[in-house]
Amino acid sequence: MEKRVTVKSERDEYRLFRSRAIVAAILVFIALLLVFVRLFFLQVTHHDYYTAKSKENYQKKIPIPPVRGLIYDRNGVLLADNHIEYVLEAAEDDVSDMKGSLKRLMQLLPITPLEVNKFKQKLRVNSRFQPVVLRQNMTENEIALFSENRFRFPGFKISVRMQRNYPLGSVASHLLGYVGRIDKKDLKKVDSNEYKGTTHIGKSGIEKYYESRLHGKAGYEVIEVDAHGKPQLKLAEQAPIAGEDLFLSIDLRLQIKAEELIKDYNGAVVAIDPRNGEVLAMASMPTYDPNLFVDGISYRHYNALRSNPDRPLYNRALQGSYPPGSTVKPMAALIGLNAGVVTPSSSVYGKGFFQIPGNRHRFRCWKKSGHGHISLNRAIYQSCDVYFYDLAFRMGVKRFSKGMEKFGFGQKTGIDLPHERTALMPTPEWKRKRYDRFWYPGDTVNMGIGQGYFTATPLQLANAVAIIANHGRRIKPHVLRAVRISRNLPEKLVTPEKLPSIGVTKLRYWNDVIRGMVNVVHGERGTARRSGAGAKYRFAGKTGTAQVFGIAQNKSYNASKLRKKLHDHALFVAFAPVDNPRIALAIIAENAGGGSKVAAPIARQLLDTYLLDPKENEKNDENIKKPSDSSPTLINANKIKRQKTEKKKPKRATN
Amino acid sequence: MNTGDFNFSKLLLRWLTSIDLVLVVAIILLIFLGTITLFSATGENQAMMNTHTIHLILATSIMLIATQLSSEILNRWSIWVYAFGVLFLVLVLIQGSMGKGAQRWIELGGLRFQPSEVMKLAVPMMVASYFSKKTLPPSFKDIFIASLLVVIPMLLIVKQPDLGTALLVGSAGFFVIYFAGLPWKWLLATLIAGIIAAPLIFYFGMHDYQRQRVLTLFNPDADRLGSGYHIIQSTIAIGSGGVYGKGWLKGDQSRLDFLPERHTDFIFAVFGEEFGLLGNLILFSLYIFIIWRGLYLATKGEDTFARLLGGGLSLTFFIYLLVNTGMVSGVLPVVGVPLPLISYGGTSLVTLMAAFGLLMGMRKRKKRSNH
């Protein structure tokens, strides 16, 4: 059995096997060499590619949003800052019983089903390790309640976030604008890398215009994550750089005063420092609280703002196109003088109306009896319509429009705020395009008194008055006064941008027109003489009363019989002091009636507020009270009175 | 009286002489590399390392036992091992069709046991045994019968379905036929037939998931998170390892869980990531050395059966290596084949070590001829 005899040749079989084994050994080597070549390809020639891929796998860059820059007024009063907000949040992976926890949380805290739904929705979208906010703006009470019961809600925690805050509420809201949650449209406009961690972006006003300065530079944190996205450790970090702090040219004292004075009307006030183009105040009424927008305005609030017929969201100072009325007469006079159409001494006979030769239509003067023989000076301070009908008619529309455009009408001033309107300085071409009609000479006549198609924004008016105050020197109006890059560095002033001067070269013309404007307020028969009375400085002004609708040839304007919306707009423009102007302003109060009655007194109060040193006023008050020291009872009475009044006053109203 | 003592020392001597020290040292080196890699791949999991140690002890014991089996005994057992193996494969299939779902295991008196694993040894044994009784080079009829002996269990395993094991079992049998003297022109013809048959197998002979794996090989990005994920992650691991590797325990891909199956079928990627191309050079050198040593030992076989079986087992070891590294480095489709002697898991380790035991035990023994 052990050695079976076969026909096989052991030796041959051994040889056969050995040769096969050698071939196999060679083939094995070749096959494994091929695999090794593949390894070489992966580990040497494509090493960099796979290293990058590997890093892509496990390195996650987490953006750290920068702190938004603060906004101050020119004196360093805070207008917009960031305050700390407490939120309740949780990551899906950290909560074992999400359903039960939410149910118990709703019993503990006033969490609405809407908040819960939003939370659940975000949980689904976000990574399981990323915390999602359940409740924002936790009150102290809520925080305390939660902290006591925190053991019942493993995984839920209170976190701190920065939220934009406007401490003064509605003050200067149109100017400041507001921030809101970033949407897809916003992201298209900015470097999305810089905004990865940012939740809010400037939506209007300064917040929007200077978004790039306010936002700052995002930082980041590189962390190591595993395949499930769970963070392991921090690999690198780059701190964010806070946004720049902005100092606006706004004088908060003047701004608040302006808002107070026009709060009963829809309207706007714009005040500019003619020396450098700094906007000192820009008020628009009615207004709104920008804080409402910061964390997503509720539908109810937004709808209320949107559907309000007074349009509180709309910045009348920049966007309101109003017929400027008689406030443009000084500018009209200047271009008339420069064109040689009128001279300072020439006069026109005002018989209460103006007629184009060969036409029976009467362009009426506000004074039915007429001004009689009237010169330029008196035409301004008495606001004679006929004089300016005649001036515009004789200049012709082309020369008139061109001249007025030099004062900035019909074009943007270029102020550093978004959504500025051009309003309208009409031309025959414009009318043909807009209405497909010819230009009538009557259209030109109406423009002479700032009516007809001619409209202007309050900002344009204030700017035009500033140009007069400057004798034709033009400076672009602007709101940003200074910038502070870091808290440790001094703020850097913004250089005003000078524009080419107006081509009215004769100093005399300026003086003649300004004399007329001074007489408006200081002259015995000036239209706003009551507002000029008792002023401690001399100022120049011009009233305006703009018709909102046309009155038929044979009818007269009777406010009591008209709906409020059809009442005249009251306008006033002014600059002061006359010899060294420091402030130029324009006021419009919609449907408020006459400019001299409503707008001029407001202007006077604003000029007083700005030009008279408030400290001096206080000193004067004290001086008056000091002699009464001798009488103790009186002191006490006074003290009590003062304390009472001080208590009533809100903090910001310092004078 | 002291026969027991005598017998014991005789037994020890037999063991020592039956071991090929060169091969054993190479295997120990490989197992050392494998163990440290496994330590990293399991995330330094102590429990798994303990199990691994038990696997190693078990496998080594079986190897030592296997060294004592002579070519003659094995030749005699072949038919029975083969017959029971096929029987159990059929039982597994029946068990599967009786509603227990796809299964590779069978319970025998509380012992779980995988018949397909046994076939890795049983098939080459059977084929070698068959040829040992024939004149070599074999006739067409012999080759045909031998092929049947290979294909029947192979098809049974494919049915389970376990393509990886079927491939290994098939190649083990095929290599024995090759060593028996399969004519070169037939070999060539088989190759050509295979190339022609490949698309047919692809379209008609494969499960959807298997077809998907092949497609994935050519374009892993088509299914980044599905079947392509394994290949993408393993090539990233190997590629990012570079020439010197990221260092032991420092493989980001494996450490951070990006690499799936990293302690079993994809452990080669962990090795490549942590030890780089230099590590791979050492690893491949060791493997080639072991295969060549195996082939050398096979030529020293007692008889034809020993040579054929030894050669078949050596090349099966090579196929393990080729299929696994090819798959992990993204040049072969994903098939469930472990990296020999390194991947975690007792079954393949035991089978492989048993094969090495057989290989060493079947050599012509000079001292035995003295006896």
PDB file of C-alpha atoms in Angstrom, chain B residues 74-203:
ATOM      1  CA  LEU B  74      -3.976  14.315   3.528  1.00  0.00           C
ATOM      2  CA  ASN B  75      -4.230  12.553   0.221  1.00  0.00           C
ATOM      3  CA  ARG B  76      -6.391   9.920   1.821  1.00  0.00           C
ATOM      4  CA  TRP B  77      -8.595  12.440   3.641  1.00  0.00           C
ATOM      5  CA  SER B  78      -9.085  14.662   0.632  1.00  0.00           C
ATOM      6  CA  ILE B  79     -12.122  12.934  -0.788  1.00  0.00           C
ATOM      7  CA  TRP B  80     -13.942  12.971   2.574  1.00  0.00           C
ATOM      8  CA  VAL B  81     -13.129  16.563   3.442  1.00  0.00           C
ATOM      9  CA  TYR B  82     -14.224  17.569  -0.021  1.00  0.00           C
ATOM     10  CA  ALA B  83     -17.427  15.487   0.071  1.00  0.00           C
ATOM     11  CA  PHE B  84     -18.499  16.812   3.498  1.00  0.00           C
ATOM     12  CA  GLY B  85     -17.586  20.328   2.449  1.00  0.00           C
ATOM     13  CA  VAL B  86     -19.831  20.162  -0.609  1.00  0.00           C
ATOM     14  CA  LEU B  87     -22.571  18.596   1.495  1.00  0.00           C
ATOM     15  CA  PHE B  88     -22.427  21.428   4.012  1.00  0.00           C
ATOM     16  CA  LEU B  89     -22.406  24.005   1.204  1.00  0.00           C
ATOM     17  CA  VAL B  90     -25.632  22.476  -0.040  1.00  0.00           C
ATOM     18  CA  LEU B  91     -27.005  22.566   3.514  1.00  0.00           C
ATOM     19  CA  VAL B  92     -26.129  26.253   3.818  1.00  0.00           C
ATOM     20  CA  LEU B  93     -28.023  26.932   0.610  1.00  0.00           C
ATOM     21  CA  ILE B  94     -31.020  24.932   1.776  1.00  0.00           C
ATOM     22  CA  GLN B  95     -30.951  26.727   5.105  1.00  0.00           C
ATOM     23  CA  GLY B  96     -30.849  30.022   3.201  1.00  0.00           C
ATOM     24  CA  SER B  97     -33.757  29.108   0.949  1.00  0.00           C
ATOM     25  CA  MET B  98     -35.777  28.011   3.990  1.00  0.00           C
ATOM     26  CA  GLY B  99     -36.266  31.632   4.859  1.00  0.00           C
ATOM     27  CA  LYS B 100     -33.296  32.443   6.993  1.00  0.00           C
ATOM     28  CA  GLY B 101     -31.951  34.742   4.282  1.00  0.00           C
ATOM     29  CA  ALA B 102     -28.487  34.789   2.796  1.00  0.00           C
ATOM     30  CA  GLN B 103     -26.129  32.886   5.096  1.00  0.00           C
ATOM     31  CA  ARG B 104     -22.617  31.600   5.017  1.00  0.00           C
ATOM     32  CA  TRP B 105     -22.685  29.913   8.365  1.00  0.00           C
ATOM     33  CA  ILE B 106     -23.966  26.608   9.586  1.00  0.00           C
ATOM     34  CA  GLU B 107     -24.578  25.571  13.194  1.00  0.00           C
ATOM     35  CA  LEU B 108     -23.158  22.242  14.221  1.00  0.00           C
ATOM     36  CA  GLY B 109     -23.750  21.333  17.841  1.00  0.00           C
ATOM     37  CA  GLY B 110     -23.478  24.899  19.006  1.00  0.00           C
ATOM     38  CA  LEU B 111     -20.418  25.534  16.818  1.00  0.00           C
ATOM     39  CA  ARG B 112     -20.736  28.036  14.061  1.00  0.00           C
ATOM     40  CA  PHE B 113     -18.824  27.030  11.077  1.00  0.00           C
ATOM     41  CA  GLN B 114     -18.307  28.346   7.561  1.00  0.00           C
ATOM     42  CA  PRO B 115     -18.081  25.519   4.998  1.00  0.00           C
ATOM     43  CA  SER B 116     -16.865  27.821   2.221  1.00  0.00           C
ATOM     44  CA  GLU B 117     -13.776  28.560   4.296  1.00  0.00           C
ATOM     45  CA  VAL B 118     -12.992  24.856   4.540  1.00  0.00           C
ATOM     46  CA  MET B 119     -13.299  24.611   0.784  1.00  0.00           C
ATOM     47  CA  LYS B 120     -10.294  26.894   0.389  1.00  0.00           C
ATOM     48  CA  LEU B 121      -8.279  23.924   1.549  1.00  0.00           C
ATOM     49  CA  ALA B 122     -10.583  21.073   0.492  1.00  0.00           C
ATOM     50  CA  VAL B 123     -10.761  22.002  -3.184  1.00  0.00           C
ATOM     51  CA  PRO B 124      -6.999  22.158  -3.850  1.00  0.00           C
ATOM     52  CA  MET B 125      -6.610  18.991  -1.779  1.00  0.00           C
ATOM     53  CA  MET B 126      -9.216  17.177  -3.839  1.00  0.00           C
ATOM     54  CA  VAL B 127      -7.802  18.323  -7.154  1.00  0.00           C
ATOM     55  CA  ALA B 128      -4.259  17.500  -6.055  1.00  0.00           C
ATOM     56  CA  SER B 129      -5.419  14.131  -4.848  1.00  0.00           C
ATOM     57  CA  TYR B 130      -7.151  13.471  -8.147  1.00  0.00           C
ATOM     58  CA  PHE B 131      -4.076  14.352 -10.172  1.00  0.00           C
ATOM     59  CA  SER B 132      -1.756  12.413  -7.857  1.00  0.00           C
ATOM     60  CA  LYS B 133      -3.332   9.217  -9.152  1.00  0.00           C
ATOM     61  CA  LYS B 134      -2.989  10.241 -12.809  1.00  0.00           C
ATOM     62  CA  THR B 135      -0.081  10.535 -15.114  1.00  0.00           C
ATOM     63  CA  LEU B 136       1.056  14.102 -15.542  1.00  0.00           C
ATOM     64  CA  PRO B 137       0.767  16.168 -17.632  1.00  0.00           C
ATOM     65  CA  PRO B 138      -2.913  15.311 -17.481  1.00  0.00           C
ATOM     66  CA  SER B 139      -5.161  14.310 -20.289  1.00  0.00           C
ATOM     67  CA  PHE B 140      -8.077  16.416 -21.464  1.00  0.00           C
ATOM     68  CA  LYS B 141     -10.476  14.147 -19.588  1.00  0.00           C
ATOM     69  CA  ASP B 142      -8.551  14.562 -16.331  1.00  0.00           C
ATOM     70  CA  ILE B 143      -8.511  18.314 -16.688  1.00  0.00           C
ATOM     71  CA  PHE B 144     -12.205  18.323 -17.410  1.00  0.00           C
ATOM     72  CA  ILE B 145     -13.007  16.238 -14.319  1.00  0.00           C
ATOM     73  CA  ALA B 146     -10.668  18.368 -12.190  1.00  0.00           C
ATOM     74  CA  SER B 147     -12.392  21.494 -13.483  1.00  0.00           C
ATOM     75  CA  LEU B 148     -15.741  20.062 -12.430  1.00  0.00           C
ATOM     76  CA  LEU B 149     -14.342  19.406  -8.992  1.00  0.00           C
ATOM     77  CA  VAL B 150     -13.440  23.101  -8.802  1.00  0.00           C
ATOM     78  CA  VAL B 151     -16.512  24.587 -10.405  1.00  0.00           C
ATOM     79  CA  ILE B 152     -19.170  22.692  -8.410  1.00  0.00           C
ATOM     80  CA  PRO B 153     -18.254  24.074  -4.951  1.00  0.00           C
ATOM     81  CA  MET B 154     -17.414  27.407  -6.516  1.00  0.00           C
ATOM     82  CA  LEU B 155     -20.909  27.762  -7.928  1.00  0.00           C
ATOM     83  CA  LEU B 156     -22.392  26.724  -4.597  1.00  0.00           C
ATOM     84  CA  ILE B 157     -20.430  29.507  -2.900  1.00  0.00           C
ATOM     85  CA  VAL B 158     -21.358  32.055  -5.559  1.00  0.00           C
ATOM     86  CA  LYS B 159     -24.968  31.174  -4.801  1.00  0.00           C
ATOM     87  CA  GLN B 160     -24.612  32.174  -1.134  1.00  0.00           C
ATOM     88  CA  PRO B 161     -23.612  34.779  -2.404  1.00  0.00           C
ATOM     89  CA  ASP B 162     -19.956  35.194  -1.524  1.00  0.00           C
ATOM     90  CA  LEU B 163     -18.035  36.194  -4.581  1.00  0.00           C
ATOM     91  CA  GLY B 164     -14.794  36.792  -2.713  1.00  0.00           C
ATOM     92  CA  THR B 165     -14.554  33.301  -1.257  1.00  0.00           C
ATOM     93  CA  ALA B 166     -15.741  31.719  -4.514  1.00  0.00           C
ATOM     94  CA  LEU B 167     -12.933  33.499  -6.276  1.00  0.00           C
ATOM     95  CA  LEU B 168     -10.369  32.251  -3.775  1.00  0.00           C
ATOM     96  CA  VAL B 169     -11.703  28.690  -3.808  1.00  0.00           C
ATOM     97  CA  GLY B 170     -11.802  28.717  -7.620  1.00  0.00           C
ATOM     98  CA  SER B 171      -8.294  30.028  -7.963  1.00  0.00           C
ATOM     99  CA  ALA B 172      -6.961  27.538  -5.412  1.00  0.00           C
ATOM    100  CA  GLY B 173      -8.357  24.691  -7.532  1.00  0.00           C
ATOM    101  CA  PHE B 174      -7.259  26.313 -10.750  1.00  0.00           C
ATOM    102  CA  PHE B 175      -3.685  26.740  -9.536  1.00  0.00           C
ATOM    103  CA  VAL B 176      -3.473  23.018  -8.774  1.00  0.00           C
ATOM    104  CA  ILE B 177      -4.579  22.278 -12.323  1.00  0.00           C
ATOM    105  CA  TYR B 178      -1.972  24.723 -13.526  1.00  0.00           C
ATOM    106  CA  PHE B 179       0.769  23.037 -11.555  1.00  0.00           C
ATOM    107  CA  ALA B 180      -0.417  19.626 -12.690  1.00  0.00           C
ATOM    108  CA  GLY B 181       0.539  20.685 -16.190  1.00  0.00           C
ATOM    109  CA  LEU B 182      -2.355  22.461 -17.812  1.00  0.00           C
ATOM    110  CA  PRO B 183      -1.041  22.942 -21.372  1.00  0.00           C
ATOM    111  CA  TRP B 184       0.055  26.534 -22.039  1.00  0.00           C
ATOM    112  CA  LYS B 185      -2.162  26.854 -25.087  1.00  0.00           C
ATOM    113  CA  TRP B 186      -5.169  25.862 -23.014  1.00  0.00           C
ATOM    114  CA  LEU B 187      -4.180  28.358 -20.426  1.00  0.00           C
ATOM    115  CA  LEU B 188      -4.037  30.984 -23.135  1.00  0.00           C
ATOM    116  CA  ALA B 189      -7.372  29.822 -24.503  1.00  0.00           C
ATOM    117  CA  THR B 190      -8.901  30.019 -21.019  1.00  0.00           C
ATOM    118  CA  LEU B 191      -7.585  33.549 -20.642  1.00  0.00           C
ATOM    119  CA  ILE B 192      -9.052  34.630 -23.972  1.00  0.00           C
ATOM    120  CA  ALA B 193     -12.309  32.894 -23.170  1.00  0.00           C
ATOM    121  CA  GLY B 194     -12.344  34.704 -19.847  1.00  0.00           C
ATOM    122  CA  ILE B 195     -11.869  38.059 -21.518  1.00  0.00           C
ATOM    123  CA  ILE B 196     -14.710  37.292 -23.909  1.00  0.00           C
ATOM    124  CA  ALA B 197     -16.885  35.953 -21.138  1.00  0.00           C
ATOM    125  CA  ALA B 198     -16.300  38.916 -18.843  1.00  0.00           C
ATOM    126  CA  PRO B 199     -18.982  41.149 -20.356  1.00  0.00           C
ATOM    127  CA  LEU B 200     -21.396  38.189 -20.468  1.00  0.00           C
ATOM    128  CA  ILE B 201     -20.770  37.493 -16.800  1.00  0.00           C
ATOM    129  CA  PHE B 202     -21.103  41.170 -16.111  1.00  0.00           C
ATOM    130  CA  TYR B 203     -24.514  41.423 -17.750  1.00  0.00           C
TER     131      TYR B 203
END
